[in-house]
Amino acid sequence: MNLQAAQPNILRKMIKQGKLTGHTSGMAKGYVQANVVILPSKYAYDFLLFCFRNPKTCPLLDVAEKGSKSFINYAANADISTEVASYRVYHHGKFTETRAHIDDLFTEDMVSFLIGCSFTFEHALLDAGIPIRHIEENHNVPMYITNKPVNPSGQFKGNMTVSMRPMTMEQAIKATEITTHFKNVHGTPIHIGNPAEIGIKQLSKPDFGEPVLIKENEVPVFWGCGVTPQSVALDAKPEIMMTHAPGQMFITDVPDNQLSN
Amino acid sequence: MNLQAAQPNILRKMIKQGKLTGHTSGMAKGYVQANVVILPSKYAYDFLLFCFRNPKTCPLLDVAEKGSKSFINYAANADISTEVASYRVYHHGKFTETRAHIDDLFTEDMVSFLIGCSFTFEHALLDAGIPIRHIEENHNVPMYITNKPVNPSGQFKGNMTVSMRPMTMEQAIKATEITTHFKNVHGTPIHIGNPAEIGIKQLSKPDFGEPVLIKENEVPVFWGCGVTPQSVALDAKPEIMMTHAPGQMFITDVPDNQLSN
């Protein structure tokens, strides 16, 4: 089966049935993939405000009604509790387990959020001839927790997580120009050039994902990353929080080009 | 005193002291003016989600912390309960009174929202040589309740309110191009040309504001309007809701050009 050409709902059913596992980069090409955060309703206001206050790290795409497993605009017939390849569960801010399904943990009180993912703008960068190293190397993007604080909302606070893509400075300028038009999927870079300036000590040791080769004529380019809510959860300590596992995104029914603005 | 050249904080103090009343169009030129909605905290989540779901009518600029009267990004030293020229108070969805101050009604439980206002993009239209009729006629913009439903959130539902500016079709196209870059202040028009198509019976009888002259070679151009929350409140029926009076906006410390994107 050609996973790149497959329709989102077909892939989601395969994921539900356990026939498809691992990272979803490159699947259902042309469709938006999203970060997932699921929280008890008493945290929903603070988290919604957190997204509003941090559009570069947490660009909000859709919010399900309380207790609903589907998204009116992004995936009206989906089941968010079974159609992600791998979930992470946190209790009181501690990562407790990875799971294939979370339907037994999902209650009528849960609110589910979809947050933009950089896969969307990567397609636009590739189309413009900008190479994406981690795709060339066929693994997950390297992600780093920075020393830059997010704009806090209630108990959601902490430092921003970024993803990194190496490229020449000319390509970095072009990539900034292109991502100006993708504000719903992290927008323009947070930083270009000096990792130390945003508190990153070793590019070879990412906090999530895997390191990539940086060539001699290249600079590291950092974008806000939708894993930020997961690192922020360490501080927020909600009694339960469920997310996708990094790189194993929720595949929506919405075409990428709807997010260009 | 030159009100057009005055600084926002000076004008807000004059308003607080009752030395300045009436509509604020043209004051503190170059600074963002905002629609105001103040609600008890139990409605804050549904209203925040309402704003997210209706960016063209309710483009959210800032949210105060619960019980706070100032806005960290837009007016850090303001008092939202005294620095608007005229407030409207609604009880259970019914308009009950107009007031100069609401400090005695404002409790620790209130959450205040600032919503983008079309004054910001009007400056950009004027700079591009597009005439704004209600400014020429020196009165408030005409506003109409349409038959187009907003995207509901909880008890916030009902029909969209729009503002109208007549211009030639060539100017309407230029205005659409310009407002593409003002997504935080209503963005592009909701409709151009036929009032009946959006449920408006008589342009000479606006629901809020005053009618304007439409010349023979002109079409009416309709933008989402920040008065929408006030008309939506008729359905939502919160026990109390406080807003600015139409045209008498909250003057923020943020320059207009920060809202161009």
Short mmCIF file of C-alpha atoms in Angstrom, two decimals:
data_model
loop_
_atom_site.label_atom_id
_atom_site.label_comp_id
_atom_site.label_asym_id
_atom_site.label_seq_id
_atom_site.Cartn_x
_atom_site.Cartn_y
_atom_site.Cartn_z
CA MET A 1 0.00 0.00 0.00
CA ASN A 2 1.20 3.49 -0.91
CA LEU A 3 1.01 5.29 2.44
CA GLN A 4 1.96 8.63 0.89
CA ALA A 5 -1.06 8.59 -1.44
CA ALA A 6 -3.52 7.07 1.06
CA GLN A 7 -6.55 8.98 2.32
CA PRO A 8 -6.49 10.18 5.95
CA ASN A 9 -9.53 8.17 7.08
CA ILE A 10 -8.08 4.93 5.62
CA LEU A 11 -4.78 5.50 7.45
CA ARG A 12 -6.59 6.33 10.71
CA LYS A 13 -8.56 3.05 10.51
CA MET A 14 -5.30 1.11 9.87
CA ILE A 15 -3.74 2.83 12.88
CA LYS A 16 -6.78 1.98 15.03
CA GLN A 17 -6.48 -1.68 14.02
CA GLY A 18 -2.76 -1.75 14.81
CA LYS A 19 -1.85 -2.37 11.15
CA LEU A 20 0.21 0.82 10.99
CA THR A 21 2.68 1.94 13.65
CA GLY A 22 5.63 4.33 13.96
CA HIS A 23 6.14 7.91 12.82
CA THR A 24 3.67 9.38 10.33
CA SER A 25 5.99 11.77 8.46
CA GLY A 26 5.29 11.55 4.71
CA MET A 27 1.97 9.70 5.09
CA ALA A 28 -1.21 11.07 3.44
CA LYS A 29 0.86 13.69 1.64
CA GLY A 30 -0.99 16.97 1.31
CA TYR A 31 -3.05 16.54 4.49
CA VAL A 32 -2.51 18.34 7.79
CA GLN A 33 -1.08 16.28 10.63
CA ALA A 34 -1.55 17.55 14.16
CA ASN A 35 -0.15 17.41 17.67
CA VAL A 36 -2.68 16.14 20.21
CA VAL A 37 -3.30 17.24 23.81
CA ILE A 38 -6.16 15.77 25.88
CA LEU A 39 -6.96 17.19 29.32
CA PRO A 40 -9.73 17.12 31.96
CA SER A 41 -12.12 20.04 31.38
CA LYS A 42 -11.01 21.98 34.45
CA TYR A 43 -7.69 22.66 32.68
CA ALA A 44 -9.28 23.54 29.32
CA TYR A 45 -9.55 27.32 29.85
CA ASP A 46 -5.95 27.75 30.97
CA PHE A 47 -4.71 25.56 28.14
CA LEU A 48 -6.83 27.33 25.51
CA LEU A 49 -5.46 30.67 26.75
CA PHE A 50 -1.95 29.14 26.74
CA CYS A 51 -2.38 28.35 23.02
CA PHE A 52 -3.66 31.89 22.30
CA ARG A 53 -0.67 33.39 24.11
CA ASN A 54 1.90 31.12 22.43
CA PRO A 55 0.93 30.91 18.75
CA LYS A 56 4.45 30.00 17.57
CA THR A 57 4.76 26.94 19.79
CA CYS A 58 1.08 25.99 20.19
CA PRO A 59 -0.79 27.09 17.05
CA LEU A 60 -4.31 25.86 17.79
CA LEU A 61 -6.16 24.15 14.92
CA ASP A 62 -9.31 22.77 16.53
CA VAL A 63 -10.91 21.99 19.90
CA ALA A 64 -13.37 19.14 20.42
CA GLU A 65 -16.51 19.66 22.47
CA LYS A 66 -16.17 18.35 26.03
CA GLY A 67 -16.36 14.54 25.95
CA SER A 68 -16.32 14.39 22.13
CA LYS A 69 -13.71 12.28 20.30
CA SER A 70 -14.04 14.07 16.95
CA PHE A 71 -13.26 17.53 15.55
CA ILE A 72 -15.95 19.40 13.67
CA ASN A 73 -13.52 21.13 11.28
CA TYR A 74 -10.54 18.75 11.09
CA ALA A 75 -11.90 15.19 11.39
CA ALA A 76 -15.63 14.96 11.92
CA ASN A 77 -15.77 11.14 11.99
CA ALA A 78 -12.56 10.42 13.86
CA ASP A 79 -12.03 8.77 17.24
CA ILE A 80 -9.17 10.63 18.93
CA SER A 81 -8.87 7.90 21.58
CA THR A 82 -7.86 5.12 19.14
CA GLU A 83 -6.67 6.69 15.86
CA VAL A 84 -3.21 7.91 16.89
CA ALA A 85 -0.43 5.33 16.44
CA SER A 86 1.04 5.86 19.87
CA TYR A 87 -0.07 7.89 22.90
CA ARG A 88 1.83 9.20 25.89
CA VAL A 89 0.09 9.37 29.26
CA TYR A 90 1.19 11.75 32.02
CA HIS A 91 -0.02 11.66 35.64
CA HIS A 92 0.64 14.71 37.84
CA GLY A 93 3.28 15.92 35.36
CA LYS A 94 5.13 12.61 35.19
CA PHE A 95 5.31 10.51 32.04
CA THR A 96 3.83 7.17 33.09
CA GLU A 97 3.23 5.08 29.97
CA THR A 98 3.06 4.74 26.20
CA ARG A 99 -0.12 3.20 24.81
CA ALA A 100 -1.67 2.17 21.50
CA HIS A 101 -5.20 3.27 22.57
CA ILE A 102 -6.55 5.45 25.36
CA ASP A 103 -10.28 4.76 25.00
CA ASP A 104 -10.43 3.29 28.52
CA LEU A 105 -8.89 6.49 29.97
CA PHE A 106 -11.04 8.89 27.92
CA THR A 107 -14.05 10.17 29.91
CA GLU A 108 -17.01 12.45 29.25
CA ASP A 109 -15.01 15.17 30.99
CA MET A 110 -12.06 15.21 28.54
CA VAL A 111 -11.32 18.09 26.17
CA SER A 112 -9.13 17.36 23.11
CA PHE A 113 -6.97 19.93 21.33
CA LEU A 114 -5.31 19.73 17.89
CA ILE A 115 -2.16 21.82 17.47
CA GLY A 116 -0.36 22.59 14.20
CA CYS A 117 2.68 20.50 13.28
CA SER A 118 5.73 21.45 11.22
CA PHE A 119 5.13 18.60 8.75
CA THR A 120 2.80 21.04 6.95
CA PHE A 121 5.41 23.70 6.25
CA GLU A 122 8.08 21.07 5.51
CA HIS A 123 6.13 20.16 2.36
CA ALA A 124 6.21 23.81 1.31
CA LEU A 125 9.97 24.02 2.01
CA LEU A 126 10.64 20.85 0.00
CA ASP A 127 8.56 22.23 -2.88
CA ALA A 128 10.81 25.32 -2.82
CA GLY A 129 13.93 23.15 -3.12
CA ILE A 130 15.02 23.46 0.52
CA PRO A 131 16.36 20.12 1.78
CA ILE A 132 15.01 18.75 5.07
CA ARG A 133 17.84 16.78 6.65
CA HIS A 134 15.86 14.50 8.99
CA ILE A 135 13.65 13.46 6.06
CA GLU A 136 16.80 12.71 4.00
CA GLU A 137 18.09 10.69 6.97
CA ASN A 138 14.66 9.06 7.39
CA HIS A 139 14.13 9.68 11.09
CA ASN A 140 12.34 12.09 13.46
CA VAL A 141 13.28 15.81 13.66
CA PRO A 142 15.66 16.78 16.55
CA MET A 143 13.89 18.77 19.29
CA TYR A 144 15.41 20.78 22.14
CA ILE A 145 14.07 22.38 25.33
CA THR A 146 15.32 26.00 25.29
CA ASN A 147 15.88 28.60 28.02
CA LYS A 148 13.17 30.82 26.49
CA PRO A 149 10.09 30.94 28.72
CA VAL A 150 6.66 30.55 27.16
CA ASN A 151 3.96 33.11 27.99
CA PRO A 152 2.36 31.45 31.01
CA SER A 153 -1.35 30.77 31.48
CA GLY A 154 -2.48 29.51 34.87
CA GLN A 155 -0.36 26.50 35.72
CA PHE A 156 0.90 26.08 32.15
CA LYS A 157 4.38 27.56 32.17
CA GLY A 158 7.98 26.57 31.53
CA ASN A 159 10.37 26.79 28.61
CA MET A 160 9.73 26.56 24.89
CA THR A 161 10.66 23.43 22.93
CA VAL A 162 12.00 23.96 19.40
CA SER A 163 12.66 21.73 16.39
CA MET A 164 15.84 22.23 14.33
CA ARG A 165 16.58 21.99 10.62
CA PRO A 166 20.08 22.77 9.26
CA MET A 167 20.39 24.71 5.97
CA THR A 168 22.47 27.45 4.35
CA MET A 169 21.78 31.05 5.41
CA GLU A 170 20.30 31.75 1.96
CA GLN A 171 17.91 28.83 2.45
CA ALA A 172 17.13 30.03 6.00
CA ILE A 173 16.04 33.41 4.63
CA LYS A 174 13.88 31.70 1.99
CA ALA A 175 12.43 29.37 4.65
CA THR A 176 11.56 32.39 6.83
CA GLU A 177 9.83 34.02 3.87
CA ILE A 178 7.81 30.85 3.17
CA THR A 179 6.82 30.19 6.79
CA THR A 180 5.53 33.78 7.12
CA HIS A 181 2.50 32.30 5.36
CA PHE A 182 2.14 29.35 7.75
CA LYS A 183 1.20 31.08 10.99
CA ASN A 184 -1.09 28.17 11.95
CA VAL A 185 1.85 25.76 11.88
CA HIS A 186 4.50 27.59 13.94
CA GLY A 187 5.14 30.43 11.44
CA THR A 188 8.65 31.90 11.16
CA PRO A 189 11.71 30.61 13.05
CA ILE A 190 12.33 31.39 16.74
CA HIS A 191 16.07 31.68 16.12
CA ILE A 192 18.70 31.21 13.39
CA GLY A 193 22.37 30.46 14.03
CA ASN A 194 23.55 30.27 17.62
CA PRO A 195 22.11 27.42 19.77
CA ALA A 196 23.75 28.81 22.95
CA GLU A 197 21.69 31.99 22.64
CA ILE A 198 18.51 30.01 23.31
CA GLY A 199 20.08 27.76 25.92
CA ILE A 200 20.90 24.70 23.81
CA LYS A 201 24.22 23.18 24.86
CA GLN A 202 24.74 20.29 22.43
CA LEU A 203 23.01 19.95 19.08
CA SER A 204 24.14 16.32 18.99
CA LYS A 205 22.00 15.57 22.07
CA PRO A 206 18.37 16.55 21.39
CA ASP A 207 15.80 16.22 24.19
CA PHE A 208 13.40 14.48 21.78
CA GLY A 209 13.86 12.94 18.32
CA GLU A 210 17.26 12.20 16.81
CA PRO A 211 20.29 14.37 15.87
CA VAL A 212 20.99 15.30 12.23
CA LEU A 213 24.17 16.02 10.26
CA ILE A 214 25.01 19.75 10.03
CA LYS A 215 27.26 20.50 7.04
CA GLU A 216 30.07 23.07 7.18
CA ASN A 217 28.23 25.79 5.25
CA GLU A 218 24.99 25.37 7.20
CA VAL A 219 23.35 27.10 10.17
CA PRO A 220 20.82 25.52 12.54
CA VAL A 221 17.32 26.99 12.12
CA PHE A 222 14.91 26.65 15.08
CA TRP A 223 11.11 26.65 14.96
CA GLY A 224 8.60 26.54 17.82
CA CYS A 225 7.56 22.94 18.39
CA GLY A 226 4.20 21.38 19.26
CA VAL A 227 5.93 19.11 21.78
CA THR A 228 6.11 22.23 24.01
CA PRO A 229 2.83 21.33 25.81
CA GLN A 230 4.39 17.98 26.74
CA SER A 231 7.43 19.60 28.34
CA VAL A 232 5.23 22.29 29.91
CA ALA A 233 3.10 19.51 31.44
CA LEU A 234 6.04 18.65 33.65
CA ASP A 235 5.36 21.93 35.46
CA ALA A 236 1.55 22.03 35.12
CA LYS A 237 1.06 18.65 36.85
CA PRO A 238 -2.56 17.95 35.80
CA GLU A 239 -3.73 14.67 37.33
CA ILE A 240 -3.93 13.25 33.82
CA MET A 241 -2.85 14.48 30.38
CA MET A 242 -2.69 12.42 27.21
CA THR A 243 -0.79 13.32 24.03
CA HIS A 244 0.46 11.73 20.81
CA ALA A 245 3.98 10.28 20.96
CA PRO A 246 6.52 12.59 19.24
CA GLY A 247 6.47 12.10 15.46
CA GLN A 248 3.34 9.90 15.57
CA MET A 249 0.78 12.52 14.71
CA PHE A 250 -3.00 12.61 14.26
CA ILE A 251 -3.76 12.64 10.51
CA THR A 252 -6.62 15.08 9.76
CA ASP A 253 -9.02 15.37 6.80
CA VAL A 254 -7.91 18.94 6.00
CA PRO A 255 -5.57 19.70 3.04
CA ASP A 256 -2.27 21.46 3.86
CA ASN A 257 -3.06 24.38 1.58
CA GLN A 258 -5.93 25.44 3.89
CA LEU A 259 -3.25 26.41 6.43
CA SER A 260 -1.34 28.76 4.14
CA ASN A 261 -2.32 32.36 4.80
CA MET B 1 -5.95 69.68 23.03
CA ASN B 2 -5.18 67.70 19.88
CA LEU B 3 -6.99 64.42 20.55
CA GLN B 4 -5.62 62.85 17.38
CA ALA B 5 -2.00 63.31 18.49
CA ALA B 6 -2.59 62.52 22.19
CA GLN B 7 -1.02 59.51 23.87
CA PRO B 8 -3.36 56.62 24.80
CA ASN B 9 -2.70 56.79 28.56
CA ILE B 10 -3.45 60.54 28.63
CA LEU B 11 -6.76 60.01 26.82
CA ARG B 12 -7.69 57.11 29.11
CA LYS B 13 -7.13 59.30 32.18
CA MET B 14 -9.28 62.08 30.65
CA ILE B 15 -12.01 59.51 29.94
CA LYS B 16 -11.79 58.20 33.52
CA GLN B 17 -12.23 61.75 34.85
CA GLY B 18 -15.23 62.38 32.58
CA LYS B 19 -13.36 65.08 30.64
CA LEU B 20 -13.75 63.19 27.39
CA THR B 21 -16.95 61.51 26.19
CA GLY B 22 -18.47 60.24 22.94
CA HIS B 23 -17.04 58.11 20.13
CA THR B 24 -13.27 57.61 19.97
CA SER B 25 -12.83 57.35 16.20
CA GLY B 26 -9.76 59.33 15.13
CA MET B 27 -8.35 59.72 18.67
CA ALA B 28 -4.74 58.67 19.44
CA LYS B 29 -4.13 58.10 15.75
CA GLY B 30 -1.83 55.16 15.13
CA TYR B 31 -2.88 53.24 18.26
CA VAL B 32 -5.11 50.18 18.38
CA GLN B 33 -8.61 50.69 19.76
CA ALA B 34 -10.50 47.64 20.99
CA ASN B 35 -13.95 46.24 21.65
CA VAL B 36 -14.45 45.21 25.27
CA VAL B 37 -16.32 42.22 26.74
CA ILE B 38 -16.33 41.52 30.49
CA LEU B 39 -17.89 38.32 31.84
CA PRO B 40 -17.98 36.21 35.02
CA SER B 41 -15.24 33.56 34.89
CA LYS B 42 -17.67 30.65 34.43
CA TYR B 43 -18.36 31.93 30.90
CA ALA B 44 -14.71 32.62 30.05
CA TYR B 45 -13.90 29.26 28.45
CA ASP B 46 -16.93 29.26 26.14
CA PHE B 47 -16.30 32.87 25.17
CA LEU B 48 -12.58 32.30 24.54
CA LEU B 49 -13.48 29.35 22.32
CA PHE B 50 -16.15 31.50 20.64
CA CYS B 51 -13.43 34.02 19.71
CA PHE B 52 -11.15 31.25 18.39
CA ARG B 53 -14.00 29.86 16.26
CA ASN B 54 -15.07 33.27 14.91
CA PRO B 55 -11.86 35.17 14.07
CA LYS B 56 -13.54 37.47 11.53
CA THR B 57 -16.14 38.79 13.96
CA CYS B 58 -14.28 38.36 17.26
CA PRO B 59 -10.54 38.68 16.58
CA LEU B 60 -9.11 38.32 20.09
CA LEU B 61 -6.31 40.73 21.03
CA ASP B 62 -5.77 40.13 24.74
CA VAL B 63 -7.34 38.50 27.81
CA ALA B 64 -6.87 39.84 31.34
CA GLU B 65 -6.14 37.48 34.20
CA LYS B 66 -9.25 36.71 36.28
CA GLY B 67 -10.06 39.74 38.45
CA SER B 68 -7.41 41.93 36.78
CA LYS B 69 -8.35 45.29 35.24
CA SER B 70 -5.27 45.59 33.00
CA PHE B 71 -3.88 43.78 29.95
CA ILE B 72 -0.30 42.57 30.00
CA ASN B 73 0.27 43.13 26.26
CA TYR B 74 -2.14 45.93 25.36
CA ALA B 75 -2.43 48.25 28.38
CA ALA B 76 -0.42 47.14 31.39
CA ASN B 77 -1.38 50.13 33.59
CA ALA B 78 -5.00 50.56 32.55
CA ASP B 79 -8.19 50.19 34.57
CA ILE B 80 -10.77 48.57 32.29
CA SER B 81 -13.57 49.40 34.75
CA THR B 82 -13.22 53.20 34.43
CA GLU B 83 -11.24 54.03 31.27
CA VAL B 84 -13.89 53.43 28.61
CA ALA B 85 -16.06 56.48 27.83
CA SER B 86 -19.34 54.60 28.03
CA TYR B 87 -20.24 51.04 29.09
CA ARG B 88 -23.25 48.89 28.37
CA VAL B 89 -24.49 46.48 31.03
CA TYR B 90 -26.56 43.39 30.19
CA HIS B 91 -28.36 41.20 32.72
CA HIS B 92 -29.56 37.74 31.58
CA GLY B 93 -29.19 38.81 27.95
CA LYS B 94 -31.15 42.05 28.35
CA PHE B 95 -29.56 45.46 27.94
CA THR B 96 -30.22 47.18 31.27
CA GLU B 97 -28.18 50.37 31.42
CA THR B 98 -25.45 52.63 30.04
CA ARG B 99 -22.81 53.76 32.52
CA ALA B 100 -19.70 55.94 32.68
CA HIS B 101 -17.90 53.56 35.09
CA ILE B 102 -18.43 49.94 36.11
CA ASP B 103 -15.91 49.69 38.98
CA ASP B 104 -18.71 48.92 41.46
CA LEU B 105 -19.91 45.99 39.29
CA PHE B 106 -16.43 44.61 38.59
CA THR B 107 -15.55 41.71 40.94
CA GLU B 108 -12.54 39.45 41.51
CA ASP B 109 -14.37 36.88 39.40
CA MET B 110 -14.53 38.95 36.18
CA VAL B 111 -12.57 38.14 33.03
CA SER B 112 -12.01 40.95 30.50
CA PHE B 113 -11.46 40.44 26.77
CA LEU B 114 -10.14 42.89 24.15
CA ILE B 115 -11.34 42.28 20.60
CA GLY B 116 -9.97 43.91 17.45
CA CYS B 117 -11.83 46.90 15.99
CA SER B 118 -12.11 48.05 12.39
CA PHE B 119 -10.69 51.50 13.24
CA THR B 120 -7.26 49.89 12.77
CA PHE B 121 -7.77 48.85 9.17
CA GLU B 122 -9.65 52.05 8.35
CA HIS B 123 -6.38 53.95 8.82
CA ALA B 124 -4.72 51.63 6.30
CA LEU B 125 -7.61 52.08 3.83
CA LEU B 126 -7.44 55.88 4.17
CA ASP B 127 -3.67 55.76 3.61
CA ALA B 128 -4.36 53.84 0.36
CA GLY B 129 -6.75 56.59 -0.81
CA ILE B 130 -9.98 54.68 -0.14
CA PRO B 131 -12.63 57.02 1.29
CA ILE B 132 -14.45 55.98 4.48
CA ARG B 133 -17.92 57.47 4.22
CA HIS B 134 -18.91 57.52 7.93
CA ILE B 135 -15.66 59.33 8.74
CA GLU B 136 -16.43 61.87 5.98
CA GLU B 137 -19.91 62.24 7.49
CA ASN B 138 -18.41 62.39 11.01
CA HIS B 139 -20.55 59.75 12.70
CA ASN B 140 -20.45 56.10 13.74
CA VAL B 141 -20.24 53.27 11.15
CA PRO B 142 -23.58 51.57 10.24
CA MET B 143 -23.87 48.04 11.65
CA TYR B 144 -26.36 45.29 10.78
CA ILE B 145 -27.33 41.94 12.29
CA THR B 146 -27.17 39.41 9.42
CA ASN B 147 -28.78 36.01 8.86
CA LYS B 148 -25.36 34.33 8.87
CA PRO B 149 -24.91 32.21 12.02
CA VAL B 150 -21.67 32.44 13.96
CA ASN B 151 -19.84 29.24 14.87
CA PRO B 152 -21.38 28.50 18.26
CA SER B 153 -19.50 27.79 21.47
CA GLY B 154 -21.51 26.68 24.47
CA GLN B 155 -24.31 29.19 24.97
CA PHE B 156 -22.66 31.79 22.69
CA LYS B 157 -24.56 31.51 19.44
CA GLY B 158 -26.70 33.61 17.13
CA ASN B 159 -26.11 35.66 14.00
CA MET B 160 -23.11 37.68 12.91
CA THR B 161 -23.13 41.48 13.07
CA VAL B 162 -21.34 43.33 10.25
CA SER B 163 -20.22 46.89 9.63
CA MET B 164 -20.68 48.46 6.17
CA ARG B 165 -18.58 50.86 4.09
CA PRO B 166 -19.68 51.88 0.57
CA MET B 167 -17.02 52.19 -2.17
CA THR B 168 -16.49 51.41 -5.84
CA MET B 169 -15.86 47.78 -6.81
CA GLU B 170 -12.26 48.68 -7.69
CA GLN B 171 -11.83 50.12 -4.21
CA ALA B 172 -13.54 47.05 -2.72
CA ILE B 173 -10.97 44.79 -4.37
CA LYS B 174 -8.13 46.99 -3.11
CA ALA B 175 -9.69 47.04 0.37
CA THR B 176 -9.90 43.23 0.34
CA GLU B 177 -6.23 43.04 -0.63
CA ILE B 178 -5.25 45.42 2.21
CA THR B 179 -7.37 43.73 4.88
CA THR B 180 -5.83 40.35 4.02
CA HIS B 181 -2.98 41.67 6.18
CA PHE B 182 -5.23 42.64 9.10
CA LYS B 183 -6.48 39.25 10.28
CA ASN B 184 -6.43 40.46 13.91
CA VAL B 185 -8.92 43.21 13.11
CA HIS B 186 -11.64 41.35 11.15
CA GLY B 187 -9.52 40.59 8.04
CA THR B 188 -11.20 40.50 4.63
CA PRO B 189 -14.89 41.35 4.01
CA ILE B 190 -17.71 38.90 4.81
CA HIS B 191 -19.63 40.01 1.71
CA ILE B 192 -19.51 42.55 -1.14
CA GLY B 193 -22.53 43.79 -3.06
CA ASN B 194 -25.93 42.32 -2.16
CA PRO B 195 -27.28 43.06 1.35
CA ALA B 196 -30.24 40.68 0.87
CA GLU B 197 -27.85 37.75 0.48
CA ILE B 198 -26.77 38.12 4.11
CA GLY B 199 -30.25 38.93 5.38
CA ILE B 200 -30.08 42.73 5.50
CA LYS B 201 -33.40 44.28 4.43
CA GLN B 202 -32.75 48.02 4.52
CA LEU B 203 -29.32 49.65 4.44
CA SER B 204 -30.96 52.89 5.56
CA LYS B 205 -31.96 51.26 8.86
CA PRO B 206 -28.87 49.88 10.60
CA ASP B 207 -29.27 47.94 13.87
CA PHE B 208 -26.46 50.00 15.45
CA GLY B 209 -24.68 53.21 14.39
CA GLU B 210 -26.00 55.52 11.68
CA PRO B 211 -26.72 55.09 7.95
CA VAL B 212 -24.35 56.50 5.30
CA LEU B 213 -24.80 57.82 1.76
CA ILE B 214 -24.21 55.19 -0.94
CA LYS B 215 -23.35 56.79 -4.29
CA GLU B 216 -24.61 55.41 -7.59
CA ASN B 217 -21.31 53.80 -8.65
CA GLU B 218 -20.72 52.22 -5.23
CA VAL B 219 -21.32 48.80 -3.67
CA PRO B 220 -21.77 48.11 0.04
CA VAL B 221 -18.81 46.23 1.56
CA PHE B 222 -19.46 44.27 4.78
CA TRP B 223 -16.90 43.34 7.43
CA GLY B 224 -17.32 41.20 10.55
CA CYS B 225 -18.00 43.49 13.50
CA GLY B 226 -16.88 43.38 17.12
CA VAL B 227 -20.38 44.29 18.24
CA THR B 228 -21.28 40.66 17.45
CA PRO B 229 -20.67 39.53 21.07
CA GLN B 230 -23.24 42.10 22.19
CA SER B 231 -25.91 40.76 19.86
CA VAL B 232 -24.89 37.19 20.68
CA ALA B 233 -25.32 38.01 24.38
CA LEU B 234 -29.06 38.30 23.77
CA ASP B 235 -29.03 34.52 23.28
CA ALA B 236 -26.28 33.60 25.77
CA LYS B 237 -28.08 35.23 28.73
CA PRO B 238 -25.17 35.39 31.20
CA GLU B 239 -26.37 36.88 34.51
CA ILE B 240 -24.11 39.85 33.83
CA MET B 241 -22.04 41.02 30.85
CA MET B 242 -20.41 44.41 30.43
CA THR B 243 -19.15 45.90 27.17
CA HIS B 244 -18.08 49.25 25.69
CA ALA B 245 -20.85 51.27 24.04
CA PRO B 246 -20.66 51.03 20.20
CA GLY B 247 -18.05 53.44 18.82
CA GLN B 248 -16.69 54.32 22.27
CA MET B 249 -13.71 51.99 22.30
CA PHE B 250 -10.92 51.15 24.73
CA ILE B 251 -7.74 52.93 23.57
CA THR B 252 -4.70 50.63 23.96
CA ASP B 253 -0.96 51.33 24.17
CA VAL B 254 -0.17 49.20 21.09
CA PRO B 255 0.62 50.81 17.70
CA ASP B 256 -1.65 49.85 14.77
CA ASN B 257 1.27 48.52 12.72
CA GLN B 258 1.74 45.66 15.22
CA LEU B 259 -1.55 44.25 13.93
CA SER B 260 -0.54 44.08 10.28
CA ASN B 261 0.55 40.59 9.34
#
